[in-house]
Structure formats: structure tokens, C-alpha cells
Coordinates of C-alpha atoms in Angstrom, one line a residue:
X208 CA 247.1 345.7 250.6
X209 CA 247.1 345.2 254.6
X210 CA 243.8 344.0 256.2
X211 CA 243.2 343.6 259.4
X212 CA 240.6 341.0 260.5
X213 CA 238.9 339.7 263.2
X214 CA 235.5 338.1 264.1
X215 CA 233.0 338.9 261.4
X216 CA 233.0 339.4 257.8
X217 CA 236.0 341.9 256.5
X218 CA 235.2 345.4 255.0
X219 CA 237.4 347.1 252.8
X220 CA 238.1 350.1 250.7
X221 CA 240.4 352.3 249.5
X222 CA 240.7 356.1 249.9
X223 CA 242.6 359.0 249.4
X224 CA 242.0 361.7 251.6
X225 CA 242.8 365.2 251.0
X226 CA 242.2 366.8 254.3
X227 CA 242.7 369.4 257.0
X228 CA 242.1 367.8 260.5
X229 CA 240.7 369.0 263.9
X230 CA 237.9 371.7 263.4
X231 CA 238.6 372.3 259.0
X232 CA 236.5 371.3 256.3
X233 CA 237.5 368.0 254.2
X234 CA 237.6 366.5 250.7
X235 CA 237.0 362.8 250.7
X236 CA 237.7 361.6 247.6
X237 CA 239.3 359.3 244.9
X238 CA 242.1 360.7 243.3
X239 CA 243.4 359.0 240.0
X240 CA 246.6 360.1 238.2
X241 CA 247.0 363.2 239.6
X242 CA 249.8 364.5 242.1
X243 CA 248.3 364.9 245.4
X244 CA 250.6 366.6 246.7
X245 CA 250.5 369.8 244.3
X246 CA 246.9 370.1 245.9
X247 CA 245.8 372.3 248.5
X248 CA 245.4 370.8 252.2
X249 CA 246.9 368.1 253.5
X250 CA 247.8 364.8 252.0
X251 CA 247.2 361.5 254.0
X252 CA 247.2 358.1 251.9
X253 CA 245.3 355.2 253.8
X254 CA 245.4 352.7 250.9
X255 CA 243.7 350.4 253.0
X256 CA 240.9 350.6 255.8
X257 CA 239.1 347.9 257.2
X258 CA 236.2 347.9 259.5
X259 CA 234.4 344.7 260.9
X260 CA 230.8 343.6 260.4
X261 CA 228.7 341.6 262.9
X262 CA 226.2 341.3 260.3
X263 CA 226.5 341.2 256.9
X264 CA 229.2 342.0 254.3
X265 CA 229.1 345.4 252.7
X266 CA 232.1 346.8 250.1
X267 CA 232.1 351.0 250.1
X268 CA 232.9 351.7 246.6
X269 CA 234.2 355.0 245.5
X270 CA 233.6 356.8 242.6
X271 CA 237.5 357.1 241.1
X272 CA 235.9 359.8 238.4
X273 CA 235.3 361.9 241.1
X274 CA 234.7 363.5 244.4
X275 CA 231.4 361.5 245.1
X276 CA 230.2 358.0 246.7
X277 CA 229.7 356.0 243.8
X278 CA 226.0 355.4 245.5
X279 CA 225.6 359.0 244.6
X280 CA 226.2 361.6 247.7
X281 CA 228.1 364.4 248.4
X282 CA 231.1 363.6 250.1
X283 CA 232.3 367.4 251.3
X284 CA 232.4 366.9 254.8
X285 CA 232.5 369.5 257.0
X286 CA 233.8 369.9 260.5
X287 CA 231.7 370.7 263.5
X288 CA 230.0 372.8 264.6
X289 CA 228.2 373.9 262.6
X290 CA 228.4 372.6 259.2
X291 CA 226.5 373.4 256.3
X292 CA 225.0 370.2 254.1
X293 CA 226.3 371.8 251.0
X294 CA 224.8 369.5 248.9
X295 CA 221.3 367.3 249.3
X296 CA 222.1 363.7 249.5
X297 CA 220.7 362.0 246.2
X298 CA 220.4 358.5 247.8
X299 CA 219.7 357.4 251.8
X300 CA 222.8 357.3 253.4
X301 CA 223.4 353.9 255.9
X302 CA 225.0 352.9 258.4
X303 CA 227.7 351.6 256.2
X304 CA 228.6 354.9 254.7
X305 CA 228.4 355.9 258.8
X306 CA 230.7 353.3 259.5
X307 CA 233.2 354.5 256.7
X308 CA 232.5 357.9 258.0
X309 CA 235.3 356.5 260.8
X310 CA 237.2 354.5 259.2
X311 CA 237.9 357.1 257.0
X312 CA 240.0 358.6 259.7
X313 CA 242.6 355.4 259.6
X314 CA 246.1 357.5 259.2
X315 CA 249.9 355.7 258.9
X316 CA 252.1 356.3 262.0
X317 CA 254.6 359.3 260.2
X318 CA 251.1 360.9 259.7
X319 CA 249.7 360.8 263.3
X320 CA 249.7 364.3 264.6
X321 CA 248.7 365.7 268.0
X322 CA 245.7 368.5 268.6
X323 CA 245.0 370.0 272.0
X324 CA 242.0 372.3 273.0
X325 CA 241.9 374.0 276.1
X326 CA 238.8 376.1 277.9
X327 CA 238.8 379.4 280.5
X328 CA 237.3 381.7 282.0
X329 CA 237.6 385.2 281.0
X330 CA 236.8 387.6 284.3
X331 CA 236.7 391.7 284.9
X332 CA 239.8 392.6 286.9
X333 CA 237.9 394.8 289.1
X334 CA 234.8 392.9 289.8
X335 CA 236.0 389.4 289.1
X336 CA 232.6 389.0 287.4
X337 CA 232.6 386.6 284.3
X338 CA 233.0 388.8 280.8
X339 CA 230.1 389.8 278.9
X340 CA 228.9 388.7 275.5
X341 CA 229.5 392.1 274.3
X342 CA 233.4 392.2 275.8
X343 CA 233.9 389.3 274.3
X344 CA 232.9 390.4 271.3
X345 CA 235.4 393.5 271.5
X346 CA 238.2 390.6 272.5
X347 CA 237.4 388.6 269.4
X348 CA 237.3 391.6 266.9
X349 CA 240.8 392.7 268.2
X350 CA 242.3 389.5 268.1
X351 CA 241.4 389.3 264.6
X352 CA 242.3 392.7 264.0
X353 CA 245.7 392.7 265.5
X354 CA 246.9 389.2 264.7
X355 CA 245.2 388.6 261.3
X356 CA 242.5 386.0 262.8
X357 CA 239.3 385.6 260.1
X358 CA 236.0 386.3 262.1
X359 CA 233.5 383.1 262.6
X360 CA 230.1 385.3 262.0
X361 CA 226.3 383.3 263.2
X362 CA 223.9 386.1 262.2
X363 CA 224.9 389.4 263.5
X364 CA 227.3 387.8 266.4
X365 CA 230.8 387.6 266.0
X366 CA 231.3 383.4 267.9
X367 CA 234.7 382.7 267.2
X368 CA 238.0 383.6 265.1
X369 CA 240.1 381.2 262.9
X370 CA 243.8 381.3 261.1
X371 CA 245.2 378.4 259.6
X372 CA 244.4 375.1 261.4
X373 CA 243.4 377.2 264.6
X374 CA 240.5 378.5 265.7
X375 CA 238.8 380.3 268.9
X376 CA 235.6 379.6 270.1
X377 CA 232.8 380.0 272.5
X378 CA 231.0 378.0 275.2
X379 CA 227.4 378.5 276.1
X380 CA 228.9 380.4 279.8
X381 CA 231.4 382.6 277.7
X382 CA 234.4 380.2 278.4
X383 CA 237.3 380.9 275.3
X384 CA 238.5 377.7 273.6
X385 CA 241.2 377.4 271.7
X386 CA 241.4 374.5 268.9
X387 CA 244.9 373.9 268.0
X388 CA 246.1 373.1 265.3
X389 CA 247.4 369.1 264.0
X390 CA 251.0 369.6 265.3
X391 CA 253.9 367.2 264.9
X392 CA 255.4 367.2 268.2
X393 CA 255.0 368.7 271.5
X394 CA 257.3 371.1 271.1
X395 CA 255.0 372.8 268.9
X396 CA 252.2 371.8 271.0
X397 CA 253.3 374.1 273.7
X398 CA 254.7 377.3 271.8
X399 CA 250.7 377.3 270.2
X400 CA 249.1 377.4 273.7
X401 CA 251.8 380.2 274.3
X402 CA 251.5 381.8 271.2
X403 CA 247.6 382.0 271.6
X404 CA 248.2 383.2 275.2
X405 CA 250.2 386.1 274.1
X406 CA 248.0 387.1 271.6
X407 CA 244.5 387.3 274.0
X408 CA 246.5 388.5 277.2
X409 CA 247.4 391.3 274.8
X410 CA 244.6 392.1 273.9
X411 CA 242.4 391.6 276.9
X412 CA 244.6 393.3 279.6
X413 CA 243.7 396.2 278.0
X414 CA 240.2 396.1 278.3
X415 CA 240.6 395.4 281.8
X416 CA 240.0 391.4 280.9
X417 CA 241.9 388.5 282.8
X418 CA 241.8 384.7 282.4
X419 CA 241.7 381.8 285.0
X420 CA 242.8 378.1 284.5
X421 CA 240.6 376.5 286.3
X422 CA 238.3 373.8 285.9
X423 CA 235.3 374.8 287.2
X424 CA 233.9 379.0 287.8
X425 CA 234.4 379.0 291.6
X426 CA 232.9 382.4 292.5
X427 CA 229.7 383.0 290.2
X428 CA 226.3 381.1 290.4
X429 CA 224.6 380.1 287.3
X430 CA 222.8 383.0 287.2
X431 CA 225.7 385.5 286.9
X432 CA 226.9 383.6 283.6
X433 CA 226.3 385.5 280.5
X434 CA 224.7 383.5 277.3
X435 CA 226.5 383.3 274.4
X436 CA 224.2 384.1 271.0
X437 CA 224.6 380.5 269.4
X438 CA 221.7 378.7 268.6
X439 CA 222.8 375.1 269.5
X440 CA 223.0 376.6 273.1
X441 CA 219.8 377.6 273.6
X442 CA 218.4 374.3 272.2
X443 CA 220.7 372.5 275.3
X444 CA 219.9 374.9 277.6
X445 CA 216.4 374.2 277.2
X446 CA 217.3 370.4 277.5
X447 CA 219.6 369.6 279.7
X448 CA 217.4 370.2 282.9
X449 CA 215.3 367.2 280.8
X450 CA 218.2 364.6 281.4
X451 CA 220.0 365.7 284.5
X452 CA 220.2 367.5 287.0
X453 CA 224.1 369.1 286.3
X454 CA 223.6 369.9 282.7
X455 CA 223.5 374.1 282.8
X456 CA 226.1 373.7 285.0
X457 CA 228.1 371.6 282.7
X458 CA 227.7 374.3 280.0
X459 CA 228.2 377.7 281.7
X460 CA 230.9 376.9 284.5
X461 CA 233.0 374.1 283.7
X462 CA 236.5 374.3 281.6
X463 CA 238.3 371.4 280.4
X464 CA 241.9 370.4 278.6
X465 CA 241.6 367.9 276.1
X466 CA 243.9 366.2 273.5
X467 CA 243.2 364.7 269.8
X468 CA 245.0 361.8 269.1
X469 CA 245.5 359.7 265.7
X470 CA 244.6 355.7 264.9
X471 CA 245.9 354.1 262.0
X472 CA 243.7 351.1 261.8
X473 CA 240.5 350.2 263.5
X474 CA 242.3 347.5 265.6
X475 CA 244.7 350.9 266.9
X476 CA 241.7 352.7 267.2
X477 CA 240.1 350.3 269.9
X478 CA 243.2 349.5 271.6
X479 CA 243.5 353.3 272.0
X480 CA 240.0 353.8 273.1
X481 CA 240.3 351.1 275.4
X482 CA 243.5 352.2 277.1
X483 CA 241.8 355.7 277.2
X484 CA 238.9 354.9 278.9
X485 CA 240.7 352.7 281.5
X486 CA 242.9 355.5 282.4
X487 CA 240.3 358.2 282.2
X488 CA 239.8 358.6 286.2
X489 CA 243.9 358.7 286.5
X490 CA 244.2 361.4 283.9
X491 CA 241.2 363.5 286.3
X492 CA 243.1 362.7 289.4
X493 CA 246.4 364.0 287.8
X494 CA 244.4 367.4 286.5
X495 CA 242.0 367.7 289.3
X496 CA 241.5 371.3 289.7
X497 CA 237.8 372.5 290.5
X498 CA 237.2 372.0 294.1
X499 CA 235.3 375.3 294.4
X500 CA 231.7 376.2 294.1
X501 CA 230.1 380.0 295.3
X502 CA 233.2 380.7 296.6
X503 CA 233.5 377.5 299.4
X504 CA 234.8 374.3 299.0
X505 CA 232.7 372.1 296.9
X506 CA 233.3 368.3 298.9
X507 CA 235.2 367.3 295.4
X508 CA 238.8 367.7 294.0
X509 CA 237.4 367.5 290.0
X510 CA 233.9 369.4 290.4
X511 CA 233.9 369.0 286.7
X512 CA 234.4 365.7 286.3
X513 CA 231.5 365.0 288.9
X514 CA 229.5 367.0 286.8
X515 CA 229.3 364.8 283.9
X516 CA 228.1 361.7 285.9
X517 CA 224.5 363.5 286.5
X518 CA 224.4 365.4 282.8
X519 CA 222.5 363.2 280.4
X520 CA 223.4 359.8 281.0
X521 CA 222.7 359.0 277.0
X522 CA 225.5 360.7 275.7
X523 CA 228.0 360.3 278.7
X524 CA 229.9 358.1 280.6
X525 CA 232.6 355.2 280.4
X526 CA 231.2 353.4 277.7
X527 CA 231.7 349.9 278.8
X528 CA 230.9 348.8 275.1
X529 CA 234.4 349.5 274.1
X530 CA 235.7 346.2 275.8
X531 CA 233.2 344.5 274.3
X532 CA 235.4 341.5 271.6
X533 CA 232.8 342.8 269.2
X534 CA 233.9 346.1 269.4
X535 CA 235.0 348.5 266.2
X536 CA 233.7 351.5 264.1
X537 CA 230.1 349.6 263.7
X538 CA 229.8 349.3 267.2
X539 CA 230.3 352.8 268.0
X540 CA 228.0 353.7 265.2
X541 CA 225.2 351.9 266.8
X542 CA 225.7 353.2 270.1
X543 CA 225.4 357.3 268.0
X544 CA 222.4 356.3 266.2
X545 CA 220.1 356.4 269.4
X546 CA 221.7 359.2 271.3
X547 CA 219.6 361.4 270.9
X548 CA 220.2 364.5 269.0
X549 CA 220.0 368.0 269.8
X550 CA 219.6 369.9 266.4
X551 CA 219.9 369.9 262.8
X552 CA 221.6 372.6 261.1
X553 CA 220.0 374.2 257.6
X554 CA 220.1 377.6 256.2
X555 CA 222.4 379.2 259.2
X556 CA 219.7 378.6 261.7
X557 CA 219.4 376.0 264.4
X558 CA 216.5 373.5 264.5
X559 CA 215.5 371.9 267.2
X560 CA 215.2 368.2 267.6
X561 CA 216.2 367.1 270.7
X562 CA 214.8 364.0 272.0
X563 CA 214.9 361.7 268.4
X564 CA 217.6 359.6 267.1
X565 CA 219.8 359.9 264.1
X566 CA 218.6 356.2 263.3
X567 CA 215.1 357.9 263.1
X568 CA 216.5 360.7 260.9
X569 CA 217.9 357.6 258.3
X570 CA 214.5 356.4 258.1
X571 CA 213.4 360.0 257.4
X572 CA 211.2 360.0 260.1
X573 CA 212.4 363.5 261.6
X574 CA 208.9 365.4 262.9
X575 CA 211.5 368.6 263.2
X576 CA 211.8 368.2 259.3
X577 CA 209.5 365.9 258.4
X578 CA 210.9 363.8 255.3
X579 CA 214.3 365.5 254.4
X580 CA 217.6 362.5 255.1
X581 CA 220.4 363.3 256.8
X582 CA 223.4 363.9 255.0
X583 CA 227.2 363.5 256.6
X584 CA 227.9 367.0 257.4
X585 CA 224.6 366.1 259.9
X586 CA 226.6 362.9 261.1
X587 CA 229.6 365.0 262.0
X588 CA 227.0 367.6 263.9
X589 CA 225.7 364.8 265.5
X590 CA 228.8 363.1 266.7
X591 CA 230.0 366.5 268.1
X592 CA 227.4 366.3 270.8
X593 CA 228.0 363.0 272.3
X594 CA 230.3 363.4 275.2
X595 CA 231.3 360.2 277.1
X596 CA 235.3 360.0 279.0
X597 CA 236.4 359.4 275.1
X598 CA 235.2 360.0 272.3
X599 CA 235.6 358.8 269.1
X600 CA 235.3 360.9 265.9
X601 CA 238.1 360.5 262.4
X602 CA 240.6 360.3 265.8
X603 CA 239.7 359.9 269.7
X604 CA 239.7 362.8 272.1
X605 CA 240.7 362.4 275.6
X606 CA 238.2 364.3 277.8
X607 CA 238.5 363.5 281.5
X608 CA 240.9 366.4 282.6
X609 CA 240.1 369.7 284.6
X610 CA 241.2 373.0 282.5
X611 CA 244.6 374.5 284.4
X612 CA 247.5 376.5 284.3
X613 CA 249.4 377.0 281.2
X614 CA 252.5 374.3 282.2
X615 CA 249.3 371.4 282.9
X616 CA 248.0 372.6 279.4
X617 CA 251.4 371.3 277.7
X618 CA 251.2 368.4 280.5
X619 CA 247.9 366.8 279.4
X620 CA 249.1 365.8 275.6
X621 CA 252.0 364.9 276.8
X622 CA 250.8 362.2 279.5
X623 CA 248.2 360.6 276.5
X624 CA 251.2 361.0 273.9
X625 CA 253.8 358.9 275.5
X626 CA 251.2 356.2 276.3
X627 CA 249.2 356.3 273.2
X628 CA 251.7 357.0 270.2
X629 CA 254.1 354.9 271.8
X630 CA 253.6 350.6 270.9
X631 CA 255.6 349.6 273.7
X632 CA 253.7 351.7 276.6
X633 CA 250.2 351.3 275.4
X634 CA 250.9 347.5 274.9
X635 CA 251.9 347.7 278.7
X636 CA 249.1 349.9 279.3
X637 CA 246.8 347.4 278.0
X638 CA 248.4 344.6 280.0
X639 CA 248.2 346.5 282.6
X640 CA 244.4 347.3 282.5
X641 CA 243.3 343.4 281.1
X642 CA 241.8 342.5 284.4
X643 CA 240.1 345.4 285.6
X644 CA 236.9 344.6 285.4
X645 CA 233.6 346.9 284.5
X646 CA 232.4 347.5 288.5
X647 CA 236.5 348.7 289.2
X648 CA 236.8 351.2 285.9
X649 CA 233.1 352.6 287.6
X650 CA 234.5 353.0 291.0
X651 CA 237.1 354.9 289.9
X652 CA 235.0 356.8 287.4
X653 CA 232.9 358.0 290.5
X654 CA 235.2 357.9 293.3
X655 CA 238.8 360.0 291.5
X656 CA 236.4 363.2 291.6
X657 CA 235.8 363.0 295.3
X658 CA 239.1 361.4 296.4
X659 CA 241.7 362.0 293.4
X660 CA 245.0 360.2 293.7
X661 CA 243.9 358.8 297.1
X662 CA 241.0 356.5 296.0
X663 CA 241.7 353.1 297.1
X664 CA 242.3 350.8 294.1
X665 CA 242.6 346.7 294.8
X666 CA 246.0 346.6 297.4
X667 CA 246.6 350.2 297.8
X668 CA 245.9 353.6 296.2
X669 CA 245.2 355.0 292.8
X670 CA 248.2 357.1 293.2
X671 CA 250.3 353.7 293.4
X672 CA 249.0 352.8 289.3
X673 CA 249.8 356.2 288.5
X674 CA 253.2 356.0 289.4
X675 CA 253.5 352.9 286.9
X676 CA 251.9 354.6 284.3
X677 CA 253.6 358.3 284.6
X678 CA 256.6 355.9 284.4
X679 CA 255.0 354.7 280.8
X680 CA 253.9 357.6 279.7
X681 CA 257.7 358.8 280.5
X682 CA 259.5 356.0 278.6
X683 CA 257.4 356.3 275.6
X684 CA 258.0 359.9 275.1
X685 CA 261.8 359.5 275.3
X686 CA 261.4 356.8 272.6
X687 CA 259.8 359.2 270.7
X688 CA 262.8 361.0 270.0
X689 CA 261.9 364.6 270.6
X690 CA 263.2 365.6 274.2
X691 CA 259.4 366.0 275.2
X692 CA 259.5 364.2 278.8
X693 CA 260.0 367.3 280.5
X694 CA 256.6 367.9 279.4
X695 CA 255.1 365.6 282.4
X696 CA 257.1 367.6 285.2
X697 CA 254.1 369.2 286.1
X698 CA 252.1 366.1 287.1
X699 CA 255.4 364.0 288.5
X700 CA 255.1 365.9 291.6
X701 CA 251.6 365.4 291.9
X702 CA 252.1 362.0 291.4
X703 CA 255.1 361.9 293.8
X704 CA 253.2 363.3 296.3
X705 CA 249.4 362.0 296.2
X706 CA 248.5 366.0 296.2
X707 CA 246.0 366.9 293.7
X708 CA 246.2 370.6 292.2
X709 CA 242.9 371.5 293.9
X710 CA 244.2 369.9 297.2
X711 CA 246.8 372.9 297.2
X712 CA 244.5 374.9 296.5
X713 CA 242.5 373.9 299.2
X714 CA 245.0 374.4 301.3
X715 CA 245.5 378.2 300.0
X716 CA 242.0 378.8 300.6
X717 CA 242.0 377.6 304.7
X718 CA 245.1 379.0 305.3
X719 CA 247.0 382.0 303.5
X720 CA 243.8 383.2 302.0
X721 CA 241.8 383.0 305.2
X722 CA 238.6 381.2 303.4
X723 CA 238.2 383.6 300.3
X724 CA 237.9 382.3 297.5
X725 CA 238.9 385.8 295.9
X726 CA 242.5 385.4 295.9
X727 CA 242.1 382.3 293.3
X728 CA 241.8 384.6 290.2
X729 CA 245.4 385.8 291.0
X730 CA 246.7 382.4 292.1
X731 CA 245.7 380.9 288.4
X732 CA 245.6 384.4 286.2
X733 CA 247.3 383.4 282.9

């Protein structure tokens, strides 16, 4: 049994887990004498996870009789959001079971698989205005209709669609996401986001419906964005203008690219995180593509990005923590406990608690439901709405890139891939990165939105360490063995050239286009 130690007492436990990742519902249990494999869902074996202790020493038994903690909770966990507690916690949970909450997501190398969600904004081909609920409704119901999606239902409001591993859903402005599924390789990567592209263009051209890559709306003020019918959103719309002063824009005009990406050990896990974060600004420069707001130029290349920095400063940022030698799956558990929460989820409906803790809900000391513990469908609720350049959850999401065109959609997982799934490249990634100090990872974090690949960085320009780490994020892919470096194509010539997307779009908009921003929704129409 493989441990991995480091400062602090060890933790340990063993776990099978029978479960279907990104977005599904999962079984966490013990499974004794029986063939996995002839069960439903996906089998992944971590016979042993660790996770270190600052404090005190803590084993997480598991009940082998059963699907249970042996301390006496449920242990059906499901994905976010929402979730349903689908059974009341018998005993407190703590931080402990929190902690093994993420470790739980510890997954061997042959099992790490790749997830990529990407945001836009649905317009009306004649108006360019953004869709309405009701539109979208008739685009969701003939999605499901023609391409045999299942319909995701919150009261009377059709919110999203799901098949498989996939599923389609709704930000507070309208904008359609689509949550791939786990996929092996690129490859696959790509035909989904083509797939799914298919399916809605086919659907939506009909009904007069067009999308835009983009990463932020750059026609339509705030209050020409529809509201979607989810409760969560009104609770943060309510909120945000609490925290920050960018928040309702964050929600109803921005559109990002992301990518889901495995760990198989907490020490993986922070070397990831930490070679994520550091990179974060290069990634934004790479994708910036929101230099639009009310149809003029906005003063930034990532509006988006820029956005986050003034959203809610709890539940945001670069999280200089991470590179912290104390650092692991406790650490980050702390830092979730006082964000503060939005809601709690019971019987379908939405209740709001924004402004306490989830370290106050352990204690049972929630005035939104005064008494009642949380239980770890809540945890996963609560994690889902903590939003800093990475994020960790059972794997880490990369977050700092503008939404695109279809080609940068397949480019984004494959710039994180080849640096992250690869030893060699992240270990020169890391190298890389040792000396940057807090105040430098900050500049860039604030600067890359404004200035992109030109941000002075030490001796030169930002563009100059993205050339070495394109070259990384190259190599590793072709060690990979899959033929998927053609993948970064797309962001070679912006590195190449020091020309962010939105620069050339810029350009467009002074020149060819004669200052209107109109001509955009053709320009970057999927």
C-alpha cells in the first residue's frame, strides 16, 4: 500500500469508488468480494489515499458491509448543482469526512480522463438581441426531442438536458453550457464539442437562433439580459451587488472555456494546482477574447477575466495558500469552510443563506435552517460556488480562459493537457515557476487582462514564457502518444505573434467594420 507523506501526521484509507465523474451522481463505497466491474458506472480503484494533517491524526474508516461511513452517514454523493441530500446524516459530519470528501477523488494515471465545459451566447438573427427564457426553452425541448437528450426539470422550467455523461445547462444571463463528458483523449474531446455543436445549430437555426464565442456579451447592457428561472440565481443576484461591484455582470454577460483535469495523489493534486494557478494569467492571455462592452471597446483584451478581480473577493482569486509547504486537501478545506455560502438545497426549492459559513452550518448553527447539519451532497453544493483561477473539487478545473471559437474550444484542454498529464513538462513547469514570487503571480493576475501577451514580466514580456511553455505543453502531448499537438495550432500563432484574439478583433472593429460592433456576431457565429 503506497503512502505518501510529508510534514504532519499521515492519513489513510482505503476506497473503492464506483463512480461517474464530472456533473453525475456517485456511489462511494466499500466493495468486498464482489466483481466491480459487472456493476453499473465506472470503476476506479484508489487502494490507497493519503491526505496530510497539521493537527491531529484521524483514520476514515469505512464500513466494508456496506455503502455507509462506518460513523453512520449516507455516503450517496451527488453532483452539483443541485443535489438532493437523499438521506439525513445520522451523525455530524467533520472536517475529516470533508477532507476525505477530496481525497476521495485520488485516481491512478490509466484512469485520468479529460472534461471540458464551454459557455455562449445564444442571439436572434434579426435583432442580435440575447434569446429569451422561453426560446430557450423551445431549444432545449427540441434538442431532447430530436437527439434523445433527458430533460433537467426545476419546478415547471425546463433548465437543462442530459445523455450519458453530458449535460446542457443554463447560466443566470441565458448563456448554454455544455458539460462534457470524462473522455480519454482529445480526440474525443473535440468530436463532443462538435457533436454538441451540430446538434443545437440544428436545432436553433431554425428558430431563427445563432451562437457567439465570445467571452464576454459585447452589444447588450445588463438590462437587456433575460433571467433564467433557477433559484440559486436569484439568491446571487440578490448578493453579488453585496460583495462587488462586477458580480451581475459576471453572471449575465460573461462566457468562459474550462477544462477538468485528474490527480492521483494529493502530492499530484498540489503540484497541479500549483502549476495551474501560476500559469492562470498565460492561459487568459492566450484566450483573451472579450474586449467589447455596449458595443465599444472596453480598455481590456479579457473583459472577463477583469471581471472576477472586483466579484466577491471571498470566493475568488489566485489563492496564494496553494504554495503554502503546508498545503493539501485540509488546507483547501479550511479555506471552503468560511466562504461564505449562498444556499442550501432541500425539497427542490432554494434557501437562502448567503452571508454564513459552512463551518457554521457543522456546528448547526444555520439561522436559514436553524439546527438541521449539513450532509455531503451540501458540501458538494457548496464547493460549486467558490470560484477562484482554480479550483479544486474530486479533480481541479482550470478557469482563467475567455469562451471562443470552436478550434480555441479544442485548444484550451489541450494547452492544460500536455502540461498537466505530462510528468516531464509539469516538472519543468514547476521549475519553471519556483521563484516567482506572490507580488509577480498578482501582477500578472491583474495586468494579462489589460495588456495580454504584452505584459512586461522580469527581462522581457509575458509572451516570451509563453513561448517556453507552448513549447511544454507541445512536447508533453506528443509523449502522450495520441497525435493531439495539432490541437494548440490555434494559440501557436498567437503566441508567435504577441496578438491576442481580441486584439484582431479590435482591429476588425476600427477598421473593416468601421466601429460597429455588429458585425462580431457574424465574425464568431458557430
Amino acid at each position: 500500500m503506497a503512502l505518501i507523506s510529508r510534514t504532519g501526521s499521515l492519513h489513510c484509507f482505503r476506497t473503492k469508488i464506483i463512480r461517474s465523474e464530472y456533473g453525475q451522481n456517485v456511489i462511494l463505497s466499500m466493495v468486498n468480494n464482489v466483481d466491480a466491474y459487472k456493476m453499473k458506472g465506472n470503476f476506479v480503484g484508489c487502494s490507497s489515499l493519503s491526505y496530510n494533517s497539521a493537527k491531529k491524526s484521524h483514520i476514515l474508516h469505512i464500513n466494508c458491509g456496506g455503502a455507509g461511513w462506518k460513523r453512520g452517514h449516507s455516503v450517496i454523493v451527488g453532483a452539483s448543482p443541485p443535489t438532493e441530500d437523499a438521506v439525513v446524516a445520522t451523525k455530524p459530519l467533520t472536517k475529516e469526512d470533508l477532507v476525505g470528501y477530496l481525497a476521495s477523488g485520488c485516481k491512478p494515471k490509466e484512469k485520468w480522463r479529460i472534461g471540458t465545459e464551454h459557455e455562449k451566447f445564444g442571439f436572434e438573427f434579426g435583432t442580435l438581441r440575447p434569446m429569451r427564457y422561453e426560446q430557450i426553452a423551445d431549444l432545449l425541448n427540441g434538442i431532447a426531442e430530436r437527439f434523445d437528450w433527458d430533460k433537467i426539470m426545476e419546478g415547471e422550467y425546463i433548465i437543462g438536458l442530459k445523455q450519458g455523461k453530458q449535460s446542457i445547462s443554463l447560466e443566470p444571463g441565458g448563456q448554454f453550457e455544455l458539460s462534457g463528458a470524462p473522455l480519454e483523449t482529445l480526440h474525443q474531446t473535440c468530436a463532443e464539442v462538435n457533436s454538441h455543436l451540430y446538434q443545437v445549430k440544428a436545432v436553433a437555426e431554425e428558430m431563427g437562433i445563432g451562437f457567439l464565442g465570445i467571452g464576454f456579451q459585447p452589444k447588450w447592457g445588463i438590462k437587456d439580459i433575460p433571467v433564467m428561472p433557477k433559484g440559486r440565481y436569484e439568491i446571487m443576484k440578490n448578493y453579488m451587488p453585496k460583495v462587488g461591484s462586477l458580480g451581475l455582470d459576471m453572471m449575465f454577460r460573461t462566457c468562459t472555456v474550462q477544462v477538468n483535469l485528474d490527480f492521483s495523489s494529493e502530492a499530484d493534486m498540489i503540484r497541479k494546482f500549483r502549476a495551474g494557478l501560476a500559469l492562470q494569467p498565460i492561459a487568459t492571455a492566450l484566450f483573451a477574447n472579450s474586449p467589447f462592452t455596449e458595443g465599444k471597446p472596453n480598455g481590456f483584451v479579457s473583459m472577463r477575466s477583469h471581471i472576477w478581480t472586483d466579484t466577491d473577493r471571498n470566493r475568488t482569486g489566485m489563492l496564494p495558500f496553494v504554495f503554502d509547504d503546508s498545503f493539501g486537501f485540509e488546507q483547501y478545506v479550511d479555506y471552503a469552510l468560511d466562504v461564505p455560502m449562498y444556499f442550501v438545497y432541500r425539497e427542490k426549492k432554494y434557501i437562502d443563506c448567503t452571508g454564513m459559513t459552512f463551518r457554521d452550518f457543522l456546528a448547526g448553527r444555520l439561522p436559514c435552517i436553524p439546527g438541521e447539519l449539513p450532509t455531503l451532497d451540501d458540501w458538494e453544493n457548496h464547493l460549486t460556488t467558490i470560484f477562484p483561477e482554480v479550483r479544486l473539487k474530486r479533480y481541479l478545473e482550470m478557469r482563467g480562459a475567455d469562451g471562443g471559437p470552436w478550434r480555441r474550444l479544442c485548444a484550451l484542454p489541450a494547452f492544460w493537457v500536455g502540461i498537466l498529464y505530462d510528468e516531464v513538462s509539469l516538472q519543468n513547469v514547476l521549475d519553471l515557476t519556483a521563484d516567482w514570487m506572490q507580488e509577480e503571480r498578482q501582477m500578472l493576475r491583474n495586468k494579462v487582462p489589460v495588456t495580454g501577451l504584452k505584459t512586461p514580466f522580469r527581462d522581457g514580456l509575458l509572451r516570451h514564457v509563453a513561448e517556453d511553455v507552448l513549447k511544454l505543453a507541445k512536447d508533453g502531448l506528443e509523449r502522450r502518444g495520441f497525435k493531439e499537438s495539432g490541437f494548440l495550432n490555434e494559440v501557436a500563432e498567437v503566441v508567435r505573434t504577441g496578438v491576442t484574439p481580441a486584439e484582431k478583433l479590435l482591429e476588425l472593429y476600427n477598421g473593416k467594420w468601421g466601429q460597429n460592433i455588429d458585425p462580431v456576431f457574424e465574425e464568431l457565429l458557430y
